[in-house]
Amino acid sequence: AYTGFLNKLRWDTYLKQVELLGPTNKRTGLMGEGATVGQLQDLTRNINILSGRAKVSGISGNKLAVMNGMFFSPRFVWSRIQAPTLLIRQAMAPGGLTTPAGRQLTRMVARDMLGYMSGVLGMLYVGKASGVIDVELDPRSSDWGKAKYENIRIDPWAGLQQPMRLLAQVLKGERKQLGTGKMQNVTVTDAISTFVESKAHPTLSSILDMQSGTTFTGEDITPGGMFLQNFIPLVFQDAK
């Protein structure tokens, strides 16, 4: 039902945006020139990336099934990596700024991306300024950009924070530890491996944890903790 709802939402969004790209749309001024096939493909790509359903180039069918068995929602993770550069890709696409349909596509991406980011930043700013929540401003911390209320953390970034945090840790060569706030030196390999392990399928992640004796966050594992993590629903794990 969930997958069907999202596919219906994507299709409805596509049809609505195609109307805005039509050759006689008076509201957008696209008179006499509609979208090309390539621009319609760009529209499809944009909708899929922004809705968390990116295409992994060169991987489909059985290969994608194998990836789904190894990682948690690999197409969603790939979409989060592609999303920050989507506006630049659309603007630099053929006709992205030189044709009416191309400019309309660029405006669509700019409106969605910048509107979402400004909304989240505004919410975090108001919350922090009012003293209701605390917000970590150091991109080397896993709490970066999250709203923190007592021991509750809310991540409003829909998966966009983790790739940006990885980039910051790689560029700085440091990771900010939770709790102590101390800086820990980290290599590029360590930062990337931690990121990849955090996206592993729960079964694979449990195997890696048992092999290393710790979770990807560095916490020691126990039989009780493993049982809680793998068999108890998240809503009950967070209950106090």
PDB file of C-alpha atoms in Angstrom:
ATOM      1  CA  ALA A   1       0.000   0.000   0.000  1.00  0.00           C
ATOM      2  CA  TYR A   2       2.828   2.384   0.890  1.00  0.00           C
ATOM      3  CA  THR A   3       4.696   1.711  -2.360  1.00  0.00           C
ATOM      4  CA  GLY A   4       1.487   2.046  -4.361  1.00  0.00           C
ATOM      5  CA  PHE A   5       0.717   5.378  -2.725  1.00  0.00           C
ATOM      6  CA  LEU A   6       4.177   6.779  -3.514  1.00  0.00           C
ATOM      7  CA  ASN A   7       4.015   5.587  -7.133  1.00  0.00           C
ATOM      8  CA  LYS A   8       0.578   7.204  -7.501  1.00  0.00           C
ATOM      9  CA  LEU A   9       1.946  10.411  -6.001  1.00  0.00           C
ATOM     10  CA  ARG A  10       4.887  10.413  -8.419  1.00  0.00           C
ATOM     11  CA  TRP A  11       2.600   9.800 -11.399  1.00  0.00           C
ATOM     12  CA  ASP A  12       0.191  12.577 -10.380  1.00  0.00           C
ATOM     13  CA  THR A  13       3.120  14.949  -9.876  1.00  0.00           C
ATOM     14  CA  TYR A  14       4.485  14.041 -13.306  1.00  0.00           C
ATOM     15  CA  LEU A  15       1.145  14.722 -15.017  1.00  0.00           C
ATOM     16  CA  LYS A  16       0.770  18.053 -13.254  1.00  0.00           C
ATOM     17  CA  GLN A  17       4.275  19.173 -14.204  1.00  0.00           C
ATOM     18  CA  VAL A  18       3.828  18.021 -17.809  1.00  0.00           C
ATOM     19  CA  GLU A  19       0.855  20.375 -18.068  1.00  0.00           C
ATOM     20  CA  LEU A  20       3.137  23.244 -17.028  1.00  0.00           C
ATOM     21  CA  LEU A  21       5.569  22.258 -19.787  1.00  0.00           C
ATOM     22  CA  GLY A  22       2.873  22.135 -22.481  1.00  0.00           C
ATOM     23  CA  PRO A  23       3.213  24.244 -25.630  1.00  0.00           C
ATOM     24  CA  THR A  24       0.301  26.597 -24.828  1.00  0.00           C
ATOM     25  CA  ASN A  25       0.420  27.014 -21.067  1.00  0.00           C
ATOM     26  CA  LYS A  26      -0.476  30.655 -20.427  1.00  0.00           C
ATOM     27  CA  ARG A  27       0.646  30.735 -16.801  1.00  0.00           C
ATOM     28  CA  THR A  28       4.249  29.859 -17.570  1.00  0.00           C
ATOM     29  CA  GLY A  29       4.441  31.534 -20.977  1.00  0.00           C
ATOM     30  CA  LEU A  30       5.472  28.385 -22.855  1.00  0.00           C
ATOM     31  CA  MET A  31       3.861  29.464 -26.107  1.00  0.00           C
ATOM     32  CA  GLY A  32       4.602  27.420 -29.200  1.00  0.00           C
ATOM     33  CA  GLU A  33       7.384  25.276 -27.723  1.00  0.00           C
ATOM     34  CA  GLY A  34       6.835  22.311 -25.437  1.00  0.00           C
ATOM     35  CA  ALA A  35       9.279  19.992 -23.738  1.00  0.00           C
ATOM     36  CA  THR A  36      11.525  17.659 -25.700  1.00  0.00           C
ATOM     37  CA  VAL A  37      11.777  13.946 -24.977  1.00  0.00           C
ATOM     38  CA  GLY A  38      15.027  14.569 -23.161  1.00  0.00           C
ATOM     39  CA  GLN A  39      13.416  17.233 -20.975  1.00  0.00           C
ATOM     40  CA  LEU A  40      10.541  14.909 -20.100  1.00  0.00           C
ATOM     41  CA  GLN A  41      13.149  12.337 -19.080  1.00  0.00           C
ATOM     42  CA  ASP A  42      14.793  15.029 -16.939  1.00  0.00           C
ATOM     43  CA  LEU A  43      11.426  15.677 -15.302  1.00  0.00           C
ATOM     44  CA  THR A  44      11.051  11.972 -14.525  1.00  0.00           C
ATOM     45  CA  ARG A  45      14.562  11.835 -13.087  1.00  0.00           C
ATOM     46  CA  ASN A  46      13.954  14.925 -10.950  1.00  0.00           C
ATOM     47  CA  ILE A  47      10.728  13.556  -9.479  1.00  0.00           C
ATOM     48  CA  ASN A  48      12.335  10.201  -8.713  1.00  0.00           C
ATOM     49  CA  ILE A  49      15.378  11.750  -7.030  1.00  0.00           C
ATOM     50  CA  LEU A  50      13.395  14.235  -4.965  1.00  0.00           C
ATOM     51  CA  SER A  51      10.967  11.519  -3.858  1.00  0.00           C
ATOM     52  CA  GLY A  52      13.751   9.080  -2.907  1.00  0.00           C
ATOM     53  CA  ARG A  53      13.616   6.696  -5.869  1.00  0.00           C
ATOM     54  CA  ALA A  54      16.786   7.412  -7.838  1.00  0.00           C
ATOM     55  CA  LYS A  55      18.003   5.180 -10.633  1.00  0.00           C
ATOM     56  CA  VAL A  56      21.325   3.480  -9.943  1.00  0.00           C
ATOM     57  CA  SER A  57      23.095   3.590 -13.295  1.00  0.00           C
ATOM     58  CA  GLY A  58      24.100   0.180 -14.647  1.00  0.00           C
ATOM     59  CA  ILE A  59      22.314  -1.722 -11.876  1.00  0.00           C
ATOM     60  CA  SER A  60      18.888  -3.261 -12.384  1.00  0.00           C
ATOM     61  CA  GLY A  61      17.028  -6.555 -12.178  1.00  0.00           C
ATOM     62  CA  ASN A  62      18.929  -9.241 -10.260  1.00  0.00           C
ATOM     63  CA  LYS A  63      21.803  -6.900  -9.435  1.00  0.00           C
ATOM     64  CA  LEU A  64      19.412  -4.466  -7.780  1.00  0.00           C
ATOM     65  CA  ALA A  65      17.805  -7.326  -5.855  1.00  0.00           C
ATOM     66  CA  VAL A  66      21.241  -8.276  -4.516  1.00  0.00           C
ATOM     67  CA  MET A  67      21.847  -4.664  -3.448  1.00  0.00           C
ATOM     68  CA  ASN A  68      18.482  -4.619  -1.668  1.00  0.00           C
ATOM     69  CA  GLY A  69      19.627  -7.681   0.266  1.00  0.00           C
ATOM     70  CA  MET A  70      22.848  -5.974   1.308  1.00  0.00           C
ATOM     71  CA  PHE A  71      21.760  -2.400   1.950  1.00  0.00           C
ATOM     72  CA  PHE A  72      18.727  -0.676   3.379  1.00  0.00           C
ATOM     73  CA  SER A  73      16.893   1.017   0.486  1.00  0.00           C
ATOM     74  CA  PRO A  74      19.900   1.650  -1.799  1.00  0.00           C
ATOM     75  CA  ARG A  75      17.889   3.702  -4.309  1.00  0.00           C
ATOM     76  CA  PHE A  76      16.794   6.062  -1.547  1.00  0.00           C
ATOM     77  CA  VAL A  77      20.375   6.461  -0.310  1.00  0.00           C
ATOM     78  CA  TRP A  78      21.578   7.140  -3.854  1.00  0.00           C
ATOM     79  CA  SER A  79      18.848   9.770  -4.296  1.00  0.00           C
ATOM     80  CA  ARG A  80      20.038  11.577  -1.160  1.00  0.00           C
ATOM     81  CA  ILE A  81      23.558  11.713  -2.595  1.00  0.00           C
ATOM     82  CA  GLN A  82      22.306  13.056  -5.945  1.00  0.00           C
ATOM     83  CA  ALA A  83      19.756  15.559  -4.598  1.00  0.00           C
ATOM     84  CA  PRO A  84      22.175  18.352  -3.497  1.00  0.00           C
ATOM     85  CA  THR A  85      23.566  18.701  -7.031  1.00  0.00           C
ATOM     86  CA  LEU A  86      20.247  18.266  -8.850  1.00  0.00           C
ATOM     87  CA  LEU A  87      19.678  21.986  -9.421  1.00  0.00           C
ATOM     88  CA  ILE A  88      23.107  22.394 -11.052  1.00  0.00           C
ATOM     89  CA  ARG A  89      22.572  19.281 -13.200  1.00  0.00           C
ATOM     90  CA  GLN A  90      19.211  20.556 -14.390  1.00  0.00           C
ATOM     91  CA  ALA A  91      20.503  24.040 -15.159  1.00  0.00           C
ATOM     92  CA  MET A  92      23.429  22.588 -17.154  1.00  0.00           C
ATOM     93  CA  ALA A  93      21.267  20.095 -19.051  1.00  0.00           C
ATOM     94  CA  PRO A  94      20.655  20.751 -22.782  1.00  0.00           C
ATOM     95  CA  GLY A  95      18.261  23.680 -22.966  1.00  0.00           C
ATOM     96  CA  GLY A  96      18.238  23.973 -19.188  1.00  0.00           C
ATOM     97  CA  LEU A  97      18.486  27.763 -19.295  1.00  0.00           C
ATOM     98  CA  THR A  98      18.016  28.508 -22.982  1.00  0.00           C
ATOM     99  CA  THR A  99      14.552  27.087 -23.696  1.00  0.00           C
ATOM    100  CA  PRO A 100      11.215  27.875 -22.003  1.00  0.00           C
ATOM    101  CA  ALA A 101      10.671  24.255 -20.970  1.00  0.00           C
ATOM    102  CA  GLY A 102      14.233  23.975 -19.675  1.00  0.00           C
ATOM    103  CA  ARG A 103      13.900  27.116 -17.597  1.00  0.00           C
ATOM    104  CA  GLN A 104      10.605  25.852 -16.201  1.00  0.00           C
ATOM    105  CA  LEU A 105      12.263  22.566 -15.180  1.00  0.00           C
ATOM    106  CA  THR A 106      15.071  24.476 -13.490  1.00  0.00           C
ATOM    107  CA  ARG A 107      12.544  26.628 -11.640  1.00  0.00           C
ATOM    108  CA  MET A 108      10.716  23.491 -10.472  1.00  0.00           C
ATOM    109  CA  VAL A 109      13.860  22.031  -8.920  1.00  0.00           C
ATOM    110  CA  ALA A 110      14.922  25.378  -7.424  1.00  0.00           C
ATOM    111  CA  ARG A 111      11.478  25.900  -5.887  1.00  0.00           C
ATOM    112  CA  ASP A 112      11.334  22.416  -4.366  1.00  0.00           C
ATOM    113  CA  MET A 113      14.920  22.243  -3.093  1.00  0.00           C
ATOM    114  CA  LEU A 114      15.351  25.821  -1.866  1.00  0.00           C
ATOM    115  CA  GLY A 115      11.812  25.948  -0.488  1.00  0.00           C
ATOM    116  CA  TYR A 116      12.362  22.791   1.526  1.00  0.00           C
ATOM    117  CA  MET A 117      15.762  23.867   2.828  1.00  0.00           C
ATOM    118  CA  SER A 118      14.611  27.358   3.787  1.00  0.00           C
ATOM    119  CA  GLY A 119      11.599  25.891   5.576  1.00  0.00           C
ATOM    120  CA  VAL A 120      13.714  23.478   7.616  1.00  0.00           C
ATOM    121  CA  LEU A 121      16.358  26.110   8.416  1.00  0.00           C
ATOM    122  CA  GLY A 122      13.667  28.576   9.445  1.00  0.00           C
ATOM    123  CA  MET A 123      12.058  26.020  11.745  1.00  0.00           C
ATOM    124  CA  LEU A 124      15.393  25.149  13.373  1.00  0.00           C
ATOM    125  CA  TYR A 125      16.333  28.823  13.777  1.00  0.00           C
ATOM    126  CA  VAL A 126      13.042  29.732  15.454  1.00  0.00           C
ATOM    127  CA  GLY A 127      13.226  26.688  17.723  1.00  0.00           C
ATOM    128  CA  LYS A 128      16.812  27.387  18.793  1.00  0.00           C
ATOM    129  CA  ALA A 129      16.250  31.134  19.217  1.00  0.00           C
ATOM    130  CA  SER A 130      13.210  30.505  21.406  1.00  0.00           C
ATOM    131  CA  GLY A 131      15.145  28.058  23.584  1.00  0.00           C
ATOM    132  CA  VAL A 132      12.702  25.232  22.953  1.00  0.00           C
ATOM    133  CA  ILE A 133      15.252  23.051  21.176  1.00  0.00           C
ATOM    134  CA  ASP A 134      19.009  22.856  20.772  1.00  0.00           C
ATOM    135  CA  VAL A 135      20.650  22.495  17.347  1.00  0.00           C
ATOM    136  CA  GLU A 136      24.154  21.157  16.713  1.00  0.00           C
ATOM    137  CA  LEU A 137      25.990  23.438  14.260  1.00  0.00           C
ATOM    138  CA  ASP A 138      29.169  21.397  13.801  1.00  0.00           C
ATOM    139  CA  PRO A 139      28.879  19.299  10.591  1.00  0.00           C
ATOM    140  CA  ARG A 140      31.384  16.774  11.977  1.00  0.00           C
ATOM    141  CA  SER A 141      28.822  15.597  14.533  1.00  0.00           C
ATOM    142  CA  SER A 142      26.075  13.064  13.831  1.00  0.00           C
ATOM    143  CA  ASP A 143      23.711  15.509  15.589  1.00  0.00           C
ATOM    144  CA  TRP A 144      24.451  18.225  13.030  1.00  0.00           C
ATOM    145  CA  GLY A 145      21.305  20.034  11.934  1.00  0.00           C
ATOM    146  CA  LYS A 146      19.025  17.979  14.174  1.00  0.00           C
ATOM    147  CA  ALA A 147      16.508  19.401  16.625  1.00  0.00           C
ATOM    148  CA  LYS A 148      17.334  18.168  20.118  1.00  0.00           C
ATOM    149  CA  TYR A 149      14.810  18.311  22.944  1.00  0.00           C
ATOM    150  CA  GLU A 150      16.128  16.753  26.143  1.00  0.00           C
ATOM    151  CA  ASN A 151      17.095  13.207  24.979  1.00  0.00           C
ATOM    152  CA  ILE A 152      14.920  13.305  21.870  1.00  0.00           C
ATOM    153  CA  ARG A 153      16.496  14.041  18.485  1.00  0.00           C
ATOM    154  CA  ILE A 154      14.481  14.947  15.396  1.00  0.00           C
ATOM    155  CA  ASP A 155      16.108  14.809  11.965  1.00  0.00           C
ATOM    156  CA  PRO A 156      14.101  16.994   9.541  1.00  0.00           C
ATOM    157  CA  TRP A 157      16.472  16.547   6.604  1.00  0.00           C
ATOM    158  CA  ALA A 158      14.908  13.416   5.053  1.00  0.00           C
ATOM    159  CA  GLY A 159      18.241  11.628   4.647  1.00  0.00           C
ATOM    160  CA  LEU A 160      20.159  14.608   3.219  1.00  0.00           C
ATOM    161  CA  GLN A 161      22.193  15.215   6.378  1.00  0.00           C
ATOM    162  CA  GLN A 162      24.236  12.009   6.384  1.00  0.00           C
ATOM    163  CA  PRO A 163      26.037  12.443   3.013  1.00  0.00           C
ATOM    164  CA  MET A 164      26.834  16.083   3.874  1.00  0.00           C
ATOM    165  CA  ARG A 165      28.173  15.031   7.300  1.00  0.00           C
ATOM    166  CA  LEU A 166      30.324  12.387   5.616  1.00  0.00           C
ATOM    167  CA  LEU A 167      31.753  15.035   3.293  1.00  0.00           C
ATOM    168  CA  ALA A 168      32.566  17.314   6.239  1.00  0.00           C
ATOM    169  CA  GLN A 169      34.290  14.514   8.153  1.00  0.00           C
ATOM    170  CA  VAL A 170      36.334  13.512   5.101  1.00  0.00           C
ATOM    171  CA  LEU A 171      37.414  17.093   4.397  1.00  0.00           C
ATOM    172  CA  LYS A 172      38.232  17.875   8.040  1.00  0.00           C
ATOM    173  CA  GLY A 173      39.602  14.459   8.970  1.00  0.00           C
ATOM    174  CA  GLU A 174      37.744  14.620  12.276  1.00  0.00           C
ATOM    175  CA  ARG A 175      34.577  13.284  13.880  1.00  0.00           C
ATOM    176  CA  LYS A 176      32.827  14.855  16.877  1.00  0.00           C
ATOM    177  CA  GLN A 177      31.942  12.265  19.496  1.00  0.00           C
ATOM    178  CA  LEU A 178      28.465  12.254  20.981  1.00  0.00           C
ATOM    179  CA  GLY A 179      28.210  12.896  24.693  1.00  0.00           C
ATOM    180  CA  THR A 180      31.778  14.097  25.260  1.00  0.00           C
ATOM    181  CA  GLY A 181      31.940  16.492  22.322  1.00  0.00           C
ATOM    182  CA  LYS A 182      35.609  15.601  21.840  1.00  0.00           C
ATOM    183  CA  MET A 183      37.155  15.510  18.385  1.00  0.00           C
ATOM    184  CA  GLN A 184      38.381  12.169  17.089  1.00  0.00           C
ATOM    185  CA  ASN A 185      40.728  11.832  14.147  1.00  0.00           C
ATOM    186  CA  VAL A 186      39.200   9.818  11.332  1.00  0.00           C
ATOM    187  CA  THR A 187      40.614   8.635   8.020  1.00  0.00           C
ATOM    188  CA  VAL A 188      38.765   8.749   4.728  1.00  0.00           C
ATOM    189  CA  THR A 189      38.456   4.956   4.784  1.00  0.00           C
ATOM    190  CA  ASP A 190      37.021   4.946   8.314  1.00  0.00           C
ATOM    191  CA  ALA A 191      34.505   7.689   7.543  1.00  0.00           C
ATOM    192  CA  ILE A 192      33.282   6.007   4.356  1.00  0.00           C
ATOM    193  CA  SER A 193      33.150   2.533   5.917  1.00  0.00           C
ATOM    194  CA  THR A 194      31.096   3.852   8.845  1.00  0.00           C
ATOM    195  CA  PHE A 195      28.696   5.549   6.437  1.00  0.00           C
ATOM    196  CA  VAL A 196      28.336   2.406   4.309  1.00  0.00           C
ATOM    197  CA  GLU A 197      27.843   0.194   7.362  1.00  0.00           C
ATOM    198  CA  SER A 198      25.143   2.544   8.671  1.00  0.00           C
ATOM    199  CA  LYS A 199      23.225   1.918   5.434  1.00  0.00           C
ATOM    200  CA  ALA A 200      23.599  -1.864   5.551  1.00  0.00           C
ATOM    201  CA  HIS A 201      20.579  -4.173   5.589  1.00  0.00           C
ATOM    202  CA  PRO A 202      19.648  -5.013   9.234  1.00  0.00           C
ATOM    203  CA  THR A 203      20.685  -8.648   8.795  1.00  0.00           C
ATOM    204  CA  LEU A 204      24.068  -7.759   7.301  1.00  0.00           C
ATOM    205  CA  SER A 205      24.540  -5.002   9.875  1.00  0.00           C
ATOM    206  CA  SER A 206      23.971  -7.500  12.702  1.00  0.00           C
ATOM    207  CA  ILE A 207      26.539  -9.878  11.234  1.00  0.00           C
ATOM    208  CA  LEU A 208      29.110  -7.078  10.973  1.00  0.00           C
ATOM    209  CA  ASP A 209      28.361  -5.978  14.528  1.00  0.00           C
ATOM    210  CA  MET A 210      28.845  -9.495  15.898  1.00  0.00           C
ATOM    211  CA  GLN A 211      32.089  -9.868  13.970  1.00  0.00           C
ATOM    212  CA  SER A 212      33.551  -6.602  15.275  1.00  0.00           C
ATOM    213  CA  GLY A 213      31.980  -6.675  18.741  1.00  0.00           C
ATOM    214  CA  THR A 214      30.703  -3.107  18.381  1.00  0.00           C
ATOM    215  CA  THR A 215      28.063  -1.245  16.411  1.00  0.00           C
ATOM    216  CA  PHE A 216      29.018   1.158  13.623  1.00  0.00           C
ATOM    217  CA  THR A 217      28.720   3.969  16.194  1.00  0.00           C
ATOM    218  CA  GLY A 218      31.323   2.282  18.414  1.00  0.00           C
ATOM    219  CA  GLU A 219      28.973   0.985  21.102  1.00  0.00           C
ATOM    220  CA  ASP A 220      29.628  -2.457  22.608  1.00  0.00           C
ATOM    221  CA  ILE A 221      27.034  -5.062  21.647  1.00  0.00           C
ATOM    222  CA  THR A 222      25.279  -7.381  24.071  1.00  0.00           C
ATOM    223  CA  PRO A 223      22.882 -10.311  23.471  1.00  0.00           C
ATOM    224  CA  GLY A 224      20.038  -8.282  24.971  1.00  0.00           C
ATOM    225  CA  GLY A 225      20.879  -5.277  22.822  1.00  0.00           C
ATOM    226  CA  MET A 226      21.015  -7.402  19.673  1.00  0.00           C
ATOM    227  CA  PHE A 227      17.612  -8.891  20.458  1.00  0.00           C
ATOM    228  CA  LEU A 228      16.145  -5.457  21.146  1.00  0.00           C
ATOM    229  CA  GLN A 229      17.587  -4.018  17.948  1.00  0.00           C
ATOM    230  CA  ASN A 230      16.433  -6.798  15.635  1.00  0.00           C
ATOM    231  CA  PHE A 231      13.151  -8.097  17.031  1.00  0.00           C
ATOM    232  CA  ILE A 232      11.474  -5.244  18.921  1.00  0.00           C
ATOM    233  CA  PRO A 233       9.597  -2.595  16.849  1.00  0.00           C
ATOM    234  CA  LEU A 234      11.233   0.830  16.862  1.00  0.00           C
ATOM    235  CA  VAL A 235       8.198   2.465  18.489  1.00  0.00           C
ATOM    236  CA  PHE A 236       8.694   0.213  21.540  1.00  0.00           C
ATOM    237  CA  GLN A 237      12.478   0.637  21.542  1.00  0.00           C
ATOM    238  CA  ASP A 238      12.032   4.399  21.942  1.00  0.00           C
ATOM    239  CA  ALA A 239       9.334   4.130  24.618  1.00  0.00           C
ATOM    240  CA  LYS A 240      10.314   5.160  28.140  1.00  0.00           C
TER     241      LYS A 240
END
